[in-house]
XYZ file of C-alpha atoms in Angstrom:
511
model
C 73.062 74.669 98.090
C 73.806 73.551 94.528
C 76.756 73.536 91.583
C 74.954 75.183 88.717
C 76.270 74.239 85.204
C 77.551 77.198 83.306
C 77.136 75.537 80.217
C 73.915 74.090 81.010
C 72.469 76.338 82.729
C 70.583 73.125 85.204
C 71.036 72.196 88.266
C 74.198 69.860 88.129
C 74.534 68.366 91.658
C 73.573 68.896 95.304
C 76.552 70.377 97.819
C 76.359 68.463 100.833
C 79.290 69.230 103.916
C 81.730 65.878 103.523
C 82.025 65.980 99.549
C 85.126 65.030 98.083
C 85.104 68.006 94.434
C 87.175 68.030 91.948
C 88.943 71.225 91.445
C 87.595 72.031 88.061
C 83.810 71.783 89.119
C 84.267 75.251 90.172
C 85.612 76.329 86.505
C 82.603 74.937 84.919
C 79.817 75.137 87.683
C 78.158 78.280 89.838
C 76.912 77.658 93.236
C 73.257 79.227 93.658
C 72.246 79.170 97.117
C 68.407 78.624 98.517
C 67.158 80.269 101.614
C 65.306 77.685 103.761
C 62.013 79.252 104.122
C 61.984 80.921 107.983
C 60.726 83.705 109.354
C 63.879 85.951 108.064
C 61.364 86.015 104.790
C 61.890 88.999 102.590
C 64.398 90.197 105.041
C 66.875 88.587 103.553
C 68.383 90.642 100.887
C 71.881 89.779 99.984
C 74.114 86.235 100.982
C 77.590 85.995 101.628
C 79.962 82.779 100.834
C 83.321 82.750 102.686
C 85.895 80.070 101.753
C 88.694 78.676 103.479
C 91.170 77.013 101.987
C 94.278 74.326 102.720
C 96.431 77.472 103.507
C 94.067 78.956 105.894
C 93.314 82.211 103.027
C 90.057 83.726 102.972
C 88.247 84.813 100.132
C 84.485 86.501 100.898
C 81.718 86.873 97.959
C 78.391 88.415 98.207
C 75.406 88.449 95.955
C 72.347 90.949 96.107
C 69.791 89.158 94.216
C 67.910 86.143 94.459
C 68.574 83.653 93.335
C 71.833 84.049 94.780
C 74.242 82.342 92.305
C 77.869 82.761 93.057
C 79.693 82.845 89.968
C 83.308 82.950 88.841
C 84.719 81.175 91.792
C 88.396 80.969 92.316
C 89.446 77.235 91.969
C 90.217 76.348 95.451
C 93.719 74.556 96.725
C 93.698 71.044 97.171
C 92.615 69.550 100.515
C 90.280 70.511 103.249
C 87.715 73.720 102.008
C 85.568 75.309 104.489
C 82.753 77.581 103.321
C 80.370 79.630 105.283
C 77.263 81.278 104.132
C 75.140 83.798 106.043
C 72.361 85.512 104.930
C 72.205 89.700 105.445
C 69.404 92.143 105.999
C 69.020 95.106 104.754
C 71.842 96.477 106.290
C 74.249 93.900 105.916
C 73.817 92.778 109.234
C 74.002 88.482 109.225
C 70.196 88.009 110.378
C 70.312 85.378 114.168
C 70.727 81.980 113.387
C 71.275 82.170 109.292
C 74.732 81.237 109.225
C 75.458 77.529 107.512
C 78.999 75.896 107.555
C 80.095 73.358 105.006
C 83.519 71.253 104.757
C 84.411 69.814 101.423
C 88.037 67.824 100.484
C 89.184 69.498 97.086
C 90.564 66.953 94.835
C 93.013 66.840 91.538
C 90.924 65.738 88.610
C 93.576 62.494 88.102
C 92.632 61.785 91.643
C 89.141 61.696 91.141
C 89.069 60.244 87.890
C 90.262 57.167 89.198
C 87.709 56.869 91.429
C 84.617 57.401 89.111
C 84.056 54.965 86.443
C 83.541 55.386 82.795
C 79.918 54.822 82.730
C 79.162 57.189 85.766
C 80.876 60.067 83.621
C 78.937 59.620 81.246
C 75.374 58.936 83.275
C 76.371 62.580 84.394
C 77.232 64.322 81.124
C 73.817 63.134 79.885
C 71.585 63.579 83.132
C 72.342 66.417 85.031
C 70.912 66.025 88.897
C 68.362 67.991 89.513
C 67.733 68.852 93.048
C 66.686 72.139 95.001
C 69.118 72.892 98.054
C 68.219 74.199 101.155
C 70.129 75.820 104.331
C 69.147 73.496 106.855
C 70.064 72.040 109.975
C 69.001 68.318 108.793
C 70.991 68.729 105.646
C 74.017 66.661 106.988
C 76.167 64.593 104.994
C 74.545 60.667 104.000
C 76.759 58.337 105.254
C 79.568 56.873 102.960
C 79.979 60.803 101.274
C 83.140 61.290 102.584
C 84.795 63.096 105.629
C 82.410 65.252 108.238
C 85.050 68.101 108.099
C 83.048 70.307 110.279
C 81.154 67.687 112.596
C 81.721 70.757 115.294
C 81.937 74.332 114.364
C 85.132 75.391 113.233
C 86.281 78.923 113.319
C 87.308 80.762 110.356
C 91.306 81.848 110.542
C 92.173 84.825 112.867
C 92.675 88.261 111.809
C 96.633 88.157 112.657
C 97.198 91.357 111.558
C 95.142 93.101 113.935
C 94.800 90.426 116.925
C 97.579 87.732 117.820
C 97.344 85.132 115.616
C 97.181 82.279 118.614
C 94.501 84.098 119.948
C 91.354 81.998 120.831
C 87.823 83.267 121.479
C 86.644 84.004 124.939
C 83.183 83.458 126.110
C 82.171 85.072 128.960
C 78.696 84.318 130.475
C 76.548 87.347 131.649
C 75.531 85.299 134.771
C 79.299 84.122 135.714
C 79.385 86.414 138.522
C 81.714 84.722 140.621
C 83.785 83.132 138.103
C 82.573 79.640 138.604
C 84.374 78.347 135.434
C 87.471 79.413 137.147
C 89.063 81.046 133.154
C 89.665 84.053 135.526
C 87.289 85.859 133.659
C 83.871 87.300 134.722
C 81.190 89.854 135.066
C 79.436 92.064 137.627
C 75.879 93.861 137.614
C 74.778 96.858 139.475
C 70.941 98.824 139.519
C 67.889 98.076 141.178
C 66.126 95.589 138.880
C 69.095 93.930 136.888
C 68.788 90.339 137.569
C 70.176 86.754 136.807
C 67.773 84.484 135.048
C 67.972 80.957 135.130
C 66.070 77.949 133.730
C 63.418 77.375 136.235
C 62.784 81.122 136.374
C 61.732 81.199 132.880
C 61.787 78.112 130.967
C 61.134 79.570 127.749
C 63.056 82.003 127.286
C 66.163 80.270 128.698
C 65.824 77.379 126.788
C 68.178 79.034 123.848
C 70.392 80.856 126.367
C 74.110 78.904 126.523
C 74.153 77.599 129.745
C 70.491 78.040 130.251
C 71.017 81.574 132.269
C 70.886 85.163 130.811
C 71.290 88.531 132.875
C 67.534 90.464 132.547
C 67.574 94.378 132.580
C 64.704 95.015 134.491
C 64.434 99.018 134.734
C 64.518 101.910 132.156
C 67.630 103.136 133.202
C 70.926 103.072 135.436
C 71.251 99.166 135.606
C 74.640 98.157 134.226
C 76.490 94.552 133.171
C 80.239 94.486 133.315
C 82.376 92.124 132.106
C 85.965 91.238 132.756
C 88.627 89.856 130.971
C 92.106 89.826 130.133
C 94.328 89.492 126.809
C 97.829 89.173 126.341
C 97.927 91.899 123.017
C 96.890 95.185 123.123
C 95.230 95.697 119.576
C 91.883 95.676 117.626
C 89.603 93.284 118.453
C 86.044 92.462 118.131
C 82.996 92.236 120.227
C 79.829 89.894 119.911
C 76.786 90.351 122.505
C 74.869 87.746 122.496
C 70.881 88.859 123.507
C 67.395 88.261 122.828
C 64.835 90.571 122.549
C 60.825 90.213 121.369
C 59.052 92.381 118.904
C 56.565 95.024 119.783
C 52.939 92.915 120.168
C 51.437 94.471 116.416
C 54.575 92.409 115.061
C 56.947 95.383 114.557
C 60.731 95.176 115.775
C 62.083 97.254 118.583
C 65.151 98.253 119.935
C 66.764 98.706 123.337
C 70.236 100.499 122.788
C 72.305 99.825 125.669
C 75.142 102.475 126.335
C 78.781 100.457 125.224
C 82.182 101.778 127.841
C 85.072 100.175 127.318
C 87.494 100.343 129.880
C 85.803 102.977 131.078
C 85.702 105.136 128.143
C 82.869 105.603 125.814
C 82.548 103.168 122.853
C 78.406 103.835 121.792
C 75.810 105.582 123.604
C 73.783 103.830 121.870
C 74.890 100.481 121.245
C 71.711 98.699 118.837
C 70.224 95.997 120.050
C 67.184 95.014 118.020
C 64.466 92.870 118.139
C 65.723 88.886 117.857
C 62.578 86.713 118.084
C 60.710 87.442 115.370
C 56.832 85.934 116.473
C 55.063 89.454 117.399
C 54.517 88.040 120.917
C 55.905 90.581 123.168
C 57.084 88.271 125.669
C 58.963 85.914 124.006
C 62.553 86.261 123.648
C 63.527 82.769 123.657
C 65.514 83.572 120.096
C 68.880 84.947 120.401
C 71.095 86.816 118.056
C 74.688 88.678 118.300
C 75.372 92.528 117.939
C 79.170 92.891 117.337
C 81.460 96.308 117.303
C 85.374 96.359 117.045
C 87.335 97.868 119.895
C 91.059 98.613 120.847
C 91.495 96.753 123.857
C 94.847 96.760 126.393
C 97.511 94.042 127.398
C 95.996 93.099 130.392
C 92.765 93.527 132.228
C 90.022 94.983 130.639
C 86.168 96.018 131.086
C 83.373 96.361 128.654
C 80.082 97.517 130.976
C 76.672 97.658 128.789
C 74.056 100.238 130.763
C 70.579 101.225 130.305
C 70.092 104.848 129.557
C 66.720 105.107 129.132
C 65.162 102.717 127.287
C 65.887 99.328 129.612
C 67.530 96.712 127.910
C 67.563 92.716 126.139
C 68.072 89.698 128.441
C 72.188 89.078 127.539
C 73.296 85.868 127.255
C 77.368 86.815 126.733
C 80.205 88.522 125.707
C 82.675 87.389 122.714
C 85.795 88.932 122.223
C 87.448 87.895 119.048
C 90.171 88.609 117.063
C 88.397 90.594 113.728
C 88.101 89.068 110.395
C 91.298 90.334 107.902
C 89.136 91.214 105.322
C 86.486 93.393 106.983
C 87.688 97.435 106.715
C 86.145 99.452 109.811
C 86.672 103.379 109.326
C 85.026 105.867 111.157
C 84.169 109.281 109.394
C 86.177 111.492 111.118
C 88.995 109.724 110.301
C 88.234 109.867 106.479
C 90.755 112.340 104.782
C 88.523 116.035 104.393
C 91.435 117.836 102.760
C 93.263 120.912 103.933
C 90.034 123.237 103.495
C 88.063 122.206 106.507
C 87.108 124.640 108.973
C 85.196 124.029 111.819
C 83.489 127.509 111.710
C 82.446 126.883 108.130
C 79.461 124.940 107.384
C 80.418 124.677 104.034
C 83.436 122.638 104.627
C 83.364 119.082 105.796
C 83.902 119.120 109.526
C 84.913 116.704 112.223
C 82.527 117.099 115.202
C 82.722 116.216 118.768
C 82.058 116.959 122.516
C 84.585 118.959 122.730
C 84.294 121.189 120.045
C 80.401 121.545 118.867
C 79.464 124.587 121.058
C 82.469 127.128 119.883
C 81.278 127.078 116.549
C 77.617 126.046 116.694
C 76.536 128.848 119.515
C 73.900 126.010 120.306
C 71.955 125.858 116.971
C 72.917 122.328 116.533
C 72.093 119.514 117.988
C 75.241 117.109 118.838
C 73.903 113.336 117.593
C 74.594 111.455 120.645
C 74.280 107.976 118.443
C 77.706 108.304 116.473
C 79.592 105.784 117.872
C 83.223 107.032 119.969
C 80.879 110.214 120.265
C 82.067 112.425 116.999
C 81.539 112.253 113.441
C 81.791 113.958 110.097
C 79.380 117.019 109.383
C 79.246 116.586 105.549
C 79.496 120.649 104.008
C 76.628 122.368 103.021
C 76.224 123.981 99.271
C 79.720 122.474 98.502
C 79.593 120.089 95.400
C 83.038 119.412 95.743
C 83.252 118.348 99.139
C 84.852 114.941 99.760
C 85.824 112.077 102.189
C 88.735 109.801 100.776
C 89.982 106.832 102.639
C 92.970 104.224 100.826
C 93.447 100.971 102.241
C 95.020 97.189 100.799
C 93.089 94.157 100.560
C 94.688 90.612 100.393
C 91.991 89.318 98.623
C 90.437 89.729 95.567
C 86.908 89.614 95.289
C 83.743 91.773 95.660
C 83.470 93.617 98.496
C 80.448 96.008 100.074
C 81.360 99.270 101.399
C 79.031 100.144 104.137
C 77.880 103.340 105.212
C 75.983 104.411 108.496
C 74.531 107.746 108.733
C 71.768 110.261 110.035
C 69.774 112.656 107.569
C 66.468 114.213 108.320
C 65.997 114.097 103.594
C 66.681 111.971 101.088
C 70.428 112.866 100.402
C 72.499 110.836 97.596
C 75.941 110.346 97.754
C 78.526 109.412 94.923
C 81.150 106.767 95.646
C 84.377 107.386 92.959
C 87.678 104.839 92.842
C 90.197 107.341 92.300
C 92.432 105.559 89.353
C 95.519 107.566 89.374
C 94.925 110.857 90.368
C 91.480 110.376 88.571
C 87.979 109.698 90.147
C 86.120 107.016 88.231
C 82.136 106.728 89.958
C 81.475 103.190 91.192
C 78.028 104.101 92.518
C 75.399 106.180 94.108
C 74.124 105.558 97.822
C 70.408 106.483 98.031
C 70.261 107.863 101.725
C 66.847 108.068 102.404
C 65.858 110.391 105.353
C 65.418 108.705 108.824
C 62.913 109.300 111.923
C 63.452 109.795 115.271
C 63.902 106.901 117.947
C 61.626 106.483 120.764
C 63.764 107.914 123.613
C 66.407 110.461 124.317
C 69.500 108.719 126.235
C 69.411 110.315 129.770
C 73.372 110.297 130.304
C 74.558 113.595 128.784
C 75.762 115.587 131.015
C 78.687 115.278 128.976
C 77.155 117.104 126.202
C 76.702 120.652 125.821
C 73.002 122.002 127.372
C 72.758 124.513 124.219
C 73.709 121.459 122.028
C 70.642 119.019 123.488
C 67.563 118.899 122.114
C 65.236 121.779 122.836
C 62.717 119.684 123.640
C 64.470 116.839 125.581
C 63.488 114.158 123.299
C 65.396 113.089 120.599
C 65.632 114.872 116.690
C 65.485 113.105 113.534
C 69.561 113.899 113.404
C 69.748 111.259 115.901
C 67.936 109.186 113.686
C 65.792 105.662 113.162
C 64.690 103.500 110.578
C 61.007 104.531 109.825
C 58.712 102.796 111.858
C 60.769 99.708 111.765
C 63.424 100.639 115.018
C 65.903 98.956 113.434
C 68.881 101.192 114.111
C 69.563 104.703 114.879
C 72.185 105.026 112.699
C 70.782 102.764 109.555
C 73.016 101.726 106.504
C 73.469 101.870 102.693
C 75.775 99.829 100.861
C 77.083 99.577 97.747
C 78.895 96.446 96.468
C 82.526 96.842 95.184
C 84.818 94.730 93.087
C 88.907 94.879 93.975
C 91.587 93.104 92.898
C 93.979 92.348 95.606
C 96.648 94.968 97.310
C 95.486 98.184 95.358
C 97.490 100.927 95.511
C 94.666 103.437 94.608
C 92.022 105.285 96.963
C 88.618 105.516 96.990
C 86.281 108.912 97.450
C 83.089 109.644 98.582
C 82.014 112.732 97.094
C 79.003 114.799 97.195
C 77.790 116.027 93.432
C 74.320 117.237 94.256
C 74.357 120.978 96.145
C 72.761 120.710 99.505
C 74.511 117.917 100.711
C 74.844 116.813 104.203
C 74.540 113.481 105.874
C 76.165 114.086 109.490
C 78.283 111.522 110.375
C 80.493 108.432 108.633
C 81.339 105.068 109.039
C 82.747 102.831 105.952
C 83.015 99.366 106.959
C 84.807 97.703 103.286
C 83.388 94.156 103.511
C-alpha cells in the first residue's frame, strides 16, 4: 500500500503499519492499494479501506477498479489511526484470508517538522520514493519506524447502537462439546455421521482450524451442530461461521447450504456456504473462510443449530457472535415500503410473500423460493412501470457506500435505483440482474411449505436460483456504489422503469 502524489501523480512513499503521518499527507496524497498476487486472482473486484480514528469513528471507502486508488481522504484526528482493507468478490463478499490491518500515529505538521530536517524535505520534494506495495503478511514494520499499533489484531469499534457497546466477541468452538473452556458456552451435534475432527485425524485439513479441531458433516442430510450461548442484551447482532470447504475436482466452486435456526426459529434454509480452498483438489479443505448473517438474538440463553438438508455440509471450525458494524444497513425486501396499492391477489402490484400466505392467492401456480432468507420476500409487480420499493435510513458517516441487492430471476431484469431529493426521484444507477440457474439440490425440509407451492418436479426451479455454473450463491448479488453525506434526511427508491419487471425477492444491505 502506497501515498500517491496528487500533484505528481508518482508513487510518493510506502505505508508500512507503525508510521508516524503527518496530517496533511492525506490532503495532498491518494492511497492506491496492490493486491498481493494469490489465488483470489481476478476475483477480486472491488477493495474496501476502513479507518479508525483517535475517537473511535469509522469512516468506510470502497473502490471498483484497479488500481484501487482511494482518493479524497478525510484528514484523520491526531493520534492512533487504524485502517483495514479487505478485498471483495463479485458480490461484495470479503474473499477468506484478504483482510490487512495497519496502525499509523497521525501527527500535527509542527510536530513533525521538527523532527525532519531541512535537507530531508527537500531530498523528498525532488525524489519522490518509488516503491510498489503489496498486502502481505511479511510486510511488517522495519524496526526504528515507530509504534507496532496493531502487533495483535485489534477490533474495529462496536456497533453500540444495535449491540451493547461493552460487548466483546464470543468464540465458540464447533468441537467444545462439553464446555472444556469453562466460558459457559458450548455446542452439541446430533445425526448419524456428524463427527469431531481433530489433528491426528486429519492433519491437513486441521492444520488451519483454531484449535486444530473442526466438526465434519458426514451425511447428505439430518445431521445438525448447535451452539449455545448467552448475552446480556437482547438486540441485533451478527453471526460469523467459520468453515472450509474444497472445490469441485475440474476446479469449479461448490456450495453446501446448511439450513440456519435461531432459537429455534428459521433464520435461512439455505444458509451459503461456498467453496474456501481454492486448489481444485476435492479433498482439501485445509483453507478456511467466514459466512456471516445478522440476527436478533434474546437476553439470555440462546441457540443457533446449522443442519444439513440435503446437500451435507463444510467441516465448521466456529461460531462468532458480534456486535454489527454501525455503518453496514441490512433491510430485507419485505420490509421495503410498497405503497398503499399492494394487493396480494394482484400480480401487478408489488407483494410481500410468505408461508403463510402464497397458496390463497397463487392456487399453486407458483413456486414459494425456499432460499429467501426469514422465509418471505418481495414479489416485484408484473407490467407495472411504476412499481416501487423505498427504504430511508441515516448514516453517521459520510462517504461512499454500496447498496447491495440479493435476488432470484429466471431473465435478465434491470432495475433503477433513484435518491428521492425532496419529494423528487433523481436516478443514481441501474442494477443489471442477470438471470440465474438452478442449484444442485432441492432442500428436503419443507413440510412447512405448501405441496401445490413445491416444485412439480421435486428438484429445485431457477426461482430458487444459482450463479451459473459457478455455485456461488443461490441468491447472488448486484451492487451499485453510492455516495452520502452524513445523516440524510431523504429516501432512496428502487423502481422498476422497464415493463415486465419482476425479480422475486429483496435484500438491500447499504454498505
Amino acid at each position: 500500500m502506497s501515498f500517491v502524489s496528487s500533484r505528481l501523480e508518482s508513487m510518493a512513499s510506502r505505508i508500512r503499519s507503525g508510521d508516524r503521518l503527518d496530517e496533511k499527507t492525506f490532503q495532498d496524497h491518494e492511497i492506491m492499494v496492490t493486491p498481493f498476487p494469490s489465488v483470489w486472482g481476478n476475483s477480486i473486484k472491488s477493495m474496501r479501506m476502513t479507518f479508525e480514528d483517535a475517537q473511535d469513528r469509522l469512516s468506510v471507502f470502497e473502490r471498483f477498479e484497479r488500481p484501487f486508488v482511494f482518493d479524497h481522504l478525510p484528514t484523520p484526528l491526531s493520534g492512533k489511526l487504524k485502517m483495514m482493507i479487505e478485498a471483495l468478490d463479485e458480490r461484495g463478499e470479503v474473499l477468506p484470508g484478504s483482510g490487512e490491518q495497519f496502525g499509523f500515529e497521525i501527527e500535527s505538521p509542527d510536530v513533525v517538522a521538527e523532527e525532519v530536517s531541512d535537507q530531508e524535505v527537500s531530498d523528498q520534494e525532488d525524489t519522490p520514493q518509488a516503491a510498489q506495495a503489496l498486502l502481505t503478511s511479511s510486510d511488517e514494520p522495519a524496526a526504528g519506524t515507530g509504534p507496532a499499533l496493531l502487533a495483535e489484531p485489534a477490533p474495529l469499534a462496536t456497533a453500540a447502537l444495535i449491540a451493547p457497546e461493552s460487548f466483546t466477541t464470543l468464540r465458540i468452538e464447533a468441537e467444545d462439546l462439553s464446555d472444556d473452556d469453562g466460558d459457559g458456552n458450548a455446542s452439541s451435534i446430533g445425526g448419524a455421521g456428524i463427527e469431531v475432527v481433530t489433528g491426528g485425524d486429519n492433519p491437513s485439513n486441521t492444520a488451519n482450524a483454531s484449535g486444530t479441531a473442526y466438526v465434519d458433516f458426514g451425511g447428505a442430510t439430518g445431521e445438525t451442530l448447535t451452539f449455545t450461548f448467552s448475552v446480556t442484551e437482547a438486540g441485533e447482532y451478527e453471526l460469523a461461521l467459520g468453515y472450509a470447504l474444497s472445490q469441485n475436482g475440474d476446479g469449479s466452486d461448490r456450495n453446501r447450504p446448511l439450513r440456519l435456526d435461531v432459537n429455534g426459529e428459521l433464520q435461512d434454509r439455505m444458509f451459503d456456504l461456498p467453496s474456501t480452498t481454492l486448489t481444485g483438489d476435492a479433498t482439501d479443505f485445509s483453507e478456511f473462510g467466514e459466512r456471516t448473517i445478522r440476527v436478533q438474538l434474546q437476553a439470555g440463553e440462546n441457540t443457533v443449530s446449522f443442519t444439513s438438508n440435503g446437500a451435507s455440509g463444510p467441516n465448521v471450525d466456529y461460531l462468532e457472535v458480534r456486535a454489527p458494524d454501525p455503518d453496514v444497513f441490512v433491510i430485507q425486501g419485505e420490509d421495503l415500503d410498497i405503497g398503499s396499492t399492494s394487493d396480494v391477489a394482484d400480480a401487478g402490484t408489488n407483494r410481500v410473500v410468505t408461508l403463510d400466505n402464497i397458496a390463497s392467492f397463487t392456487n399453486g401456480r407458483e413456486t414459494f423460493r425456499v432460499g429467501a432468507e426469514g422465509a418471505s420476500y418481495l414479489d416485484w409487480a408484473s407490467g407495472n412501470a411504476e412499481a416501487y420499493g423505498d427504504f430511508t435510513l441515516e448514516v453517521a458517516t459520510a462517504g461512499t457506500y454500496s447498496v447491495t441487492v440479493t435476488y432470484a430471476s429466471s431473465s435478465a431484469r434491470p432495475i433503477g435505483l433513484f435518491l428521492i431529493d425532496e419529494g423528487t426521484p433523481g436516478q443514481i444507477g441501474t442494477f443489471q440482474f442477470a438471470a440465474v440457474t438452478a442449484p444442485n439440490y432441492y432442500p428436503d425440509d419443507v413440510d412447512d411449505v405448501p405441496a401445490d407451492n413445491q416444485p412439480g418436479n421435486g428438484g429445485p426451479s431457477a426461482w430458487e436460483a444459482g450463479r451459473p455454473r459457478r455455485w456461488r450463491s443461490p441468491w447472488p448479488r448486484a451492487a451499485i456504489p453510492c455516495v452520502w453525506a452524513a445523516r440524510p434526511t431523504g429516501r432512496t427508491s428502487t423502481r422498476s422503469r422497464w415493463r415486465y419487471w419482476r425479480p422475486m425477492r429483496w435484500s438491500l444491505s447499504i454498505r
